[in-house]
Amino acid sequence: MKAAIYPGSFDPVTYGHLDIIRRASEIFDELTVSVLNNKTKTPLFSVEERVKMLEEATRDLPNVTIDSFSGLLIDYAARKDIHVAIRGLRAITDFEYELQIAQTNRKFSDGKLDTVFLTTSLEYAYLSSSTVKEIASFNGDISECVPDFVGRLLYKKYNEIGAGNEQ
Ligand code: ADP
């Protein structure tokens, strides 16, 4: 049985992430999408909110599980006995950063954690959580970027914290 982890911030989950999740779930028997609880970043949504959004958005994918973790990915993967990490690549700018992380993870896990890259579907190449947050913070149209329920949660959040504060 082949299992993989797709780690990320998912703040919030976008159609770009969902495209990678669906494709990875077709390649692997089991996919764990895991929200990184990164104490050095100030996310817009809490880990619990992000987990809930991912659960809702992947309800139709039976072999996908949502989880969260803090600390090093290699330690988390070792605890779960999973040896493949999935990452998405949008542009050459992603590549340099992702290559460095992938090589670091491979080295410091003694070769136990490899990274498989899926390239973005072209229609989502422009899409990032930060862009979506910026547009939503000014009440712009994000219907082509995130599922409707995620959009509603974004507008609600910005109503609470004030427009233009995209975090
Ligand atoms: P990070 O994990 O770097 O904080 P994200 O949660 O935004 O950032 O992204 C998680 C993973 O999904 C990363 O590998 C990122 O490159 C990938 N990703 C994000 N947006 C897209 C997209 N539109 N198409 C393909 N992959 C994407």
XYZ file of N, CA and C and ligand atoms in Angstrom:
528
model
N 0.833 -1.201 0.000
C 0.000 0.000 0.000
C 0.873 1.259 0.000
N 0.601 2.162 -0.947
C 1.419 3.371 -1.075
C 0.707 4.563 -0.456
N 1.378 5.166 0.508
C 0.772 6.309 1.193
C 1.647 7.545 1.014
N 1.017 8.706 1.059
C 1.769 9.958 0.940
C 1.156 11.014 1.850
N 2.009 12.004 2.168
C 1.548 13.160 2.961
C 1.627 14.392 2.074
N 0.596 15.209 2.100
C 0.674 16.507 1.425
C 0.630 17.570 2.524
N 1.820 18.100 2.887
C 1.855 19.091 3.953
C 1.723 20.498 3.389
N 1.210 21.404 4.188
C 1.135 22.795 3.729
C 0.440 23.665 4.742
N 0.379 24.955 4.426
C -0.309 25.887 5.323
C -1.812 25.884 5.058
N -2.195 25.800 3.792
C -3.615 25.760 3.402
C -4.406 26.863 4.106
N -3.925 28.100 3.983
C -4.530 29.224 4.725
C -5.139 30.242 3.765
N -6.250 29.972 3.117
C -7.072 28.760 3.162
C -6.778 27.864 1.951
N -7.453 26.702 1.941
C -7.334 25.784 0.807
C -7.923 26.448 -0.440
N -7.214 26.287 -1.584
C -7.670 26.871 -2.853
C -7.942 25.742 -3.861
N -8.492 26.122 -5.012
C -8.682 25.131 -6.077
C -7.332 24.572 -6.552
N -6.252 25.341 -6.408
C -4.917 24.845 -6.772
C -4.535 23.671 -5.880
N -4.729 23.834 -4.565
C -4.454 22.728 -3.635
C -5.367 21.535 -3.936
N -6.649 21.842 -4.158
C -7.613 20.742 -4.344
C -7.302 19.930 -5.597
N -6.771 20.611 -6.606
C -6.379 19.923 -7.831
C -5.218 18.949 -7.542
N -4.247 19.426 -6.761
C -3.103 18.565 -6.391
C -3.597 17.399 -5.525
N -4.509 17.683 -4.591
C -5.025 16.636 -3.690
C -5.731 15.548 -4.508
N -6.588 15.973 -5.432
C -7.333 14.983 -6.219
C -6.373 14.127 -7.051
N -5.398 14.783 -7.690
C -4.477 14.022 -8.543
C -3.599 13.089 -7.708
N -3.139 13.569 -6.560
C -2.295 12.716 -5.694
C -3.116 11.538 -5.170
N -4.396 11.769 -4.905
C -5.236 10.691 -4.363
C -5.490 9.608 -5.408
N -5.286 9.969 -6.679
C -5.429 8.953 -7.735
C -4.134 8.154 -7.921
N -3.024 8.727 -7.482
C -1.731 8.044 -7.653
C -1.427 7.152 -6.438
N -1.810 7.647 -5.247
C -1.498 6.912 -4.013
C -2.753 6.244 -3.446
N -2.548 5.147 -2.695
C -3.697 4.460 -2.081
C -4.288 5.290 -0.956
N -3.378 5.949 -0.208
C -3.850 6.774 0.906
C -3.105 8.092 0.899
N -3.849 9.177 1.055
C -3.214 10.492 1.098
C -3.628 11.204 2.392
N -2.613 11.639 3.157
C -2.884 12.440 4.346
C -2.525 13.880 4.035
N -3.516 14.756 4.045
C -3.259 16.183 3.846
C -3.089 16.762 5.240
N -1.936 17.372 5.504
C -1.670 17.767 6.876
C -1.329 19.254 6.987
N -2.085 19.924 7.841
C -1.899 21.364 8.044
C -0.731 21.590 8.985
N 0.223 22.368 8.516
C 1.390 22.664 9.342
C 1.058 23.781 10.329
N 1.242 23.476 11.596
C 1.051 24.478 12.642
C 2.380 25.187 12.831
N 2.574 26.255 12.035
C 3.865 26.943 12.023
C 3.813 28.154 12.954
N 4.517 28.031 14.072
C 4.415 29.074 15.110
C 5.062 30.388 14.667
N 5.891 30.343 13.599
C 6.559 31.576 13.180
C 5.706 32.386 12.203
N 4.604 31.793 11.692
C 3.727 32.526 10.760
C 2.454 32.908 11.493
N 1.849 34.033 11.107
C 0.548 34.384 11.678
C -0.517 34.089 10.630
N -1.184 32.943 10.763
C -2.162 32.585 9.735
C -3.463 33.359 9.931
N -4.268 33.430 8.877
C -5.585 34.064 8.990
C -6.540 33.118 9.715
N -6.481 31.830 9.347
C -7.367 30.826 9.949
C -6.574 29.954 10.918
N -7.230 29.560 12.013
C -6.568 28.676 12.973
C -6.372 27.299 12.333
N -5.523 26.488 12.942
C -5.294 25.133 12.432
C -6.626 24.383 12.369
N -7.449 24.520 13.429
C -8.739 23.808 13.478
C -9.637 24.245 12.326
N -9.669 25.550 12.050
C -10.499 26.055 10.946
C -9.993 25.516 9.606
N -8.686 25.479 9.439
C -8.118 24.997 8.172
C -8.380 23.501 7.984
N -8.279 22.744 9.088
C -8.560 21.306 9.020
C -10.017 21.085 8.605
N -10.928 21.838 9.233
C -12.357 21.698 8.921
C -12.646 22.014 7.463
N -12.030 23.090 6.951
C -12.249 23.473 5.548
C -11.770 22.366 4.604
N -10.587 21.805 4.931
C -10.050 20.733 4.077
C -10.955 19.502 4.138
N -11.475 19.206 5.324
C -12.359 18.035 5.465
C -13.587 18.203 4.588
N -14.161 19.382 4.665
C -15.366 19.671 3.874
C -15.058 19.596 2.368
N -13.921 20.166 1.976
C -13.592 20.258 0.548
C -13.167 18.919 -0.058
N -12.806 17.948 0.789
C -12.329 16.668 0.242
C -13.276 15.512 0.602
N -14.489 15.886 0.991
C -15.468 14.877 1.440
C -15.716 13.766 0.423
N -15.595 14.126 -0.877
C -15.885 13.134 -1.916
C -14.672 12.255 -2.248
N -13.565 12.408 -1.519
C -12.360 11.610 -1.814
C -12.112 10.643 -0.649
N -12.550 9.387 -0.777
C -12.529 8.461 0.352
C -11.141 8.099 0.867
N -10.122 8.199 0.025
C -8.788 7.801 0.512
C -7.965 9.003 1.004
N -8.640 10.133 1.229
C -7.938 11.323 1.723
C -8.317 11.574 3.177
N -7.298 11.740 4.030
C -7.508 12.035 5.451
C -6.882 13.386 5.755
N -7.522 14.145 6.634
C -6.971 15.448 7.005
C -6.406 15.367 8.423
N -5.241 15.990 8.594
C -4.575 15.945 9.895
C -3.828 17.271 10.083
N -3.146 17.433 11.204
C -2.287 18.607 11.387
C -1.037 18.157 12.138
N 0.001 18.966 12.039
C 1.227 18.628 12.765
C 2.014 19.895 13.046
N 2.902 19.804 14.065
C 3.868 20.880 14.246
C 5.239 20.228 14.320
N 6.268 21.025 14.162
C 7.619 20.456 14.181
C 8.054 20.057 12.790
N 9.025 19.147 12.745
C 9.623 18.798 11.454
C 8.786 17.770 10.704
N 8.671 17.991 9.388
C 7.930 17.045 8.555
C 8.545 15.647 8.629
N 9.879 15.568 8.670
C 10.504 14.231 8.673
C 10.133 13.444 9.938
N 9.984 14.137 11.064
C 9.606 13.444 12.307
C 8.146 12.996 12.239
N 7.306 13.883 11.739
C 5.879 13.565 11.602
C 5.701 12.370 10.647
N 6.404 12.405 9.513
C 6.290 11.325 8.523
C 6.786 10.001 9.127
N 7.866 10.070 9.909
C 8.410 8.851 10.521
C 7.391 8.264 11.497
N 6.743 9.146 12.289
C 5.724 8.663 13.247
C 4.591 7.960 12.514
N 4.251 8.468 11.333
C 3.139 7.879 10.578
C 3.596 6.753 9.649
N 4.924 6.525 9.605
C 5.499 5.515 8.728
C 5.133 5.775 7.256
N 5.202 7.042 6.863
C 4.937 7.443 5.466
C 6.246 7.984 4.883
N 6.515 7.615 3.623
C 7.838 7.910 3.067
C 7.824 8.803 1.836
N 6.637 9.344 1.537
C 6.543 10.246 0.378
C 5.808 11.520 0.788
N 6.410 12.662 0.450
C 5.731 13.950 0.633
C 5.345 14.460 -0.747
N 4.172 15.041 -0.833
C 3.709 15.630 -2.101
C 3.858 17.133 -1.999
N 4.353 17.770 -3.045
C 4.347 19.233 -3.115
C 3.918 19.634 -4.518
N 3.312 20.797 -4.598
C 2.877 21.297 -5.903
C 3.859 22.331 -6.411
N 4.075 22.340 -7.719
C 4.969 23.337 -8.317
C 4.183 24.216 -9.275
N 4.241 25.521 -9.055
C 3.569 26.450 -9.957
C 4.536 27.057 -10.950
N 5.662 27.546 -10.458
C 6.572 28.297 -11.334
C 7.990 28.017 -10.907
N 8.906 28.553 -11.673
C 10.319 28.330 -11.404
C 10.692 28.868 -10.013
N 9.975 29.901 -9.567
C 10.234 30.471 -8.237
C 9.908 29.462 -7.141
N 8.868 28.652 -7.330
C 8.569 27.582 -6.362
C 9.713 26.568 -6.364
N 10.244 26.307 -7.558
C 11.171 25.193 -7.724
C 12.406 25.300 -6.829
N 13.013 26.476 -6.805
C 14.265 26.638 -6.070
C 14.067 26.350 -4.572
N 13.013 26.918 -4.042
C 12.687 26.761 -2.628
C 12.318 25.300 -2.316
N 11.475 24.744 -3.182
C 10.990 23.372 -2.951
C 12.118 22.356 -3.086
N 13.023 22.601 -4.037
C 14.146 21.679 -4.243
C 15.008 21.619 -2.984
N 15.257 22.785 -2.413
C 16.084 22.855 -1.207
C 15.420 22.092 -0.043
N 14.125 22.292 0.124
C 13.420 21.602 1.213
C 13.408 20.096 0.977
N 13.149 19.703 -0.268
C 13.073 18.276 -0.592
C 14.422 17.603 -0.312
N 15.508 18.286 -0.696
C 16.834 17.691 -0.482
C 17.180 17.641 1.003
N 16.780 18.679 1.728
C 17.022 18.696 3.173
C 16.261 17.554 3.843
N 14.997 17.398 3.465
C 14.189 16.329 4.071
C 14.762 14.954 3.764
N 15.259 14.792 2.554
C 15.821 13.494 2.184
C 17.088 13.208 2.982
N 17.919 14.231 3.084
C 19.190 14.047 3.793
C 18.948 13.776 5.288
N 18.112 14.609 5.909
C 17.962 14.495 7.361
C 17.032 13.356 7.791
N 16.389 12.717 6.821
C 15.604 11.525 7.169
C 16.377 10.255 6.796
N 17.655 10.422 6.447
C 18.486 9.302 5.978
C 17.842 8.595 4.795
N 17.304 9.377 3.894
C 16.735 8.817 2.663
C 15.346 8.227 2.844
N 14.751 8.409 4.023
C 13.447 7.760 4.267
C 12.281 8.600 3.766
N 12.505 9.903 3.567
C 11.394 10.741 3.080
C 11.763 11.380 1.747
N 11.077 10.939 0.711
C 11.275 11.502 -0.618
C 10.120 12.429 -0.949
N 10.351 13.337 -1.913
C 9.292 14.276 -2.290
C 8.890 14.033 -3.734
N 7.600 13.961 -3.953
C 7.070 13.833 -5.318
C 6.395 15.154 -5.664
N 6.792 15.749 -6.778
C 6.219 17.028 -7.195
C 5.158 16.827 -8.258
N 4.041 17.479 -8.070
C 3.023 17.515 -9.118
C 2.996 18.944 -9.651
N 2.995 19.077 -10.953
C 2.984 20.440 -11.514
C 1.543 20.924 -11.587
N 1.379 22.201 -11.365
C 0.055 22.801 -11.333
C -0.679 22.609 -12.665
N -1.992 22.475 -12.562
C -2.798 22.554 -13.783
C -2.744 24.015 -14.201
N -2.617 24.263 -15.513
C -2.342 25.632 -15.970
C -3.375 26.645 -15.493
N -4.629 26.207 -15.365
C -5.660 27.182 -14.969
C -5.489 27.660 -13.527
N -4.634 26.961 -12.757
C -4.421 27.376 -11.366
C -3.011 27.905 -11.123
N -2.250 28.080 -12.193
C -0.844 28.438 -12.036
C -0.664 29.765 -11.297
N -1.633 30.653 -11.414
C -1.536 31.991 -10.812
C -1.975 32.002 -9.354
N -2.564 30.896 -8.912
C -3.336 30.909 -7.679
C -2.499 30.632 -6.436
N -2.620 31.504 -5.445
C -1.976 31.242 -4.150
C -2.919 31.693 -3.056
N -2.759 31.130 -1.863
C -3.608 31.523 -0.736
C -3.456 33.017 -0.459
N -2.242 33.556 -0.583
C -2.056 34.990 -0.283
C -2.817 35.876 -1.259
N -2.797 35.514 -2.563
C -3.554 36.315 -3.541
C -5.039 36.298 -3.195
N -5.539 35.099 -2.890
C -6.956 34.957 -2.568
C -7.311 35.817 -1.355
N -6.433 35.815 -0.351
C -6.700 36.597 0.861
C -6.713 38.091 0.541
N -5.774 38.496 -0.310
C -5.723 39.925 -0.641
C -7.003 40.351 -1.353
N -7.434 39.546 -2.333
C -8.655 39.901 -3.076
C -9.857 39.910 -2.130
N -9.957 38.862 -1.294
C -11.110 38.757 -0.381
C -11.123 39.899 0.624
N -9.954 40.362 1.027
C -9.897 41.422 2.039
C -10.492 42.720 1.509
N -10.536 42.851 0.155
C -11.166 44.032 -0.452
C -12.512 43.675 -1.072
N -13.075 42.549 -0.604
C -14.398 42.122 -1.067
C -14.459 41.774 -2.549
N -13.316 41.412 -3.145
C -13.282 41.067 -4.565
C -13.857 39.679 -4.808
N -13.987 39.350 -6.086
C -14.589 38.082 -6.503
C -13.542 36.962 -6.455
N -13.774 35.965 -5.604
C -12.814 34.855 -5.503
C -13.472 33.522 -5.885
N -14.603 33.633 -6.611
C -15.374 32.422 -6.914
C -14.594 31.437 -7.798
N -13.595 31.932 -8.550
C -12.824 31.002 -9.387
C -11.596 30.467 -8.651
N -11.410 30.889 -7.410
C -10.192 30.529 -6.674
C -10.417 29.500 -5.574
N -11.563 29.592 -4.912
C -11.848 28.713 -3.757
C -13.300 28.249 -3.807
N -13.629 27.110 -3.172
C -15.030 26.689 -3.102
C -15.865 27.773 -2.411
N -17.164 27.817 -2.722
C -18.035 28.876 -2.195
C -18.000 28.972 -0.669
N -18.015 27.807 -0.001
C -18.068 27.877 1.470
C -16.784 28.482 2.041
N -15.653 28.268 1.361
C -14.387 28.869 1.806
C -14.447 30.386 1.582
N -15.019 30.786 0.453
C -15.188 32.211 0.158
C -16.008 32.896 1.242
N -17.104 32.243 1.630
C -17.967 32.846 2.671
C -17.196 33.010 3.987
N -16.388 31.997 4.316
C -15.609 32.075 5.565
C -14.563 33.201 5.486
N -14.014 33.389 4.276
C -13.019 34.463 4.106
C -13.660 35.834 4.303
N -14.812 36.062 3.643
C -15.477 37.364 3.777
C -15.874 37.612 5.233
N -16.340 36.529 5.893
C -16.765 36.660 7.289
C -15.569 37.082 8.155
N -14.443 36.426 7.910
C -13.233 36.734 8.682
C -12.849 38.204 8.493
N -12.866 38.679 7.232
C -12.458 40.066 6.989
C -13.478 41.060 7.515
N -14.739 40.640 7.596
C -15.728 41.510 8.236
C -15.406 41.686 9.698
N -14.903 40.587 10.311
C -14.565 40.640 11.736
C -13.306 41.482 11.993
N -12.290 41.279 11.128
C -11.015 41.955 11.441
C -10.830 43.281 10.698
N -11.731 43.550 9.731
C -11.646 44.812 8.997
C -11.040 44.623 7.630
N -11.673 45.202 6.623
C -11.236 45.055 5.232
C -9.837 45.630 5.059
N -9.075 45.006 4.133
C -7.742 45.523 3.833
C -6.656 44.955 4.747
N -7.081 44.286 5.835
C -6.102 43.640 6.720
C -5.877 42.219 6.252
N -5.122 42.032 5.194
C -5.152 40.681 4.627
C -4.308 39.675 5.392
N -3.443 40.061 6.290
C -2.555 39.199 7.117
C -1.696 38.276 6.267
P 3.306 26.408 2.109
O 3.124 24.961 2.417
O 4.515 26.669 1.264
O 3.143 27.339 3.264
P 0.734 26.407 0.727
O -0.093 25.865 1.811
O 0.149 27.597 0.009
O 2.154 26.870 1.112
O 0.998 25.290 -0.352
C 1.165 23.941 -0.084
C 1.674 23.275 -1.339
O 0.741 23.442 -2.403
C 2.998 23.821 -1.865
O 3.719 22.738 -2.404
C 2.585 24.763 -2.957
O 3.594 24.906 -3.939
C 1.383 24.019 -3.525
N 0.448 24.917 -4.196
C -0.114 26.045 -3.733
N -0.917 26.629 -4.653
C -0.852 25.835 -5.761
C -1.411 25.901 -7.077
N -2.190 26.922 -7.440
N -1.109 24.902 -7.941
C -0.288 23.902 -7.560
N 0.296 23.790 -6.359
C 0.027 24.744 -5.462
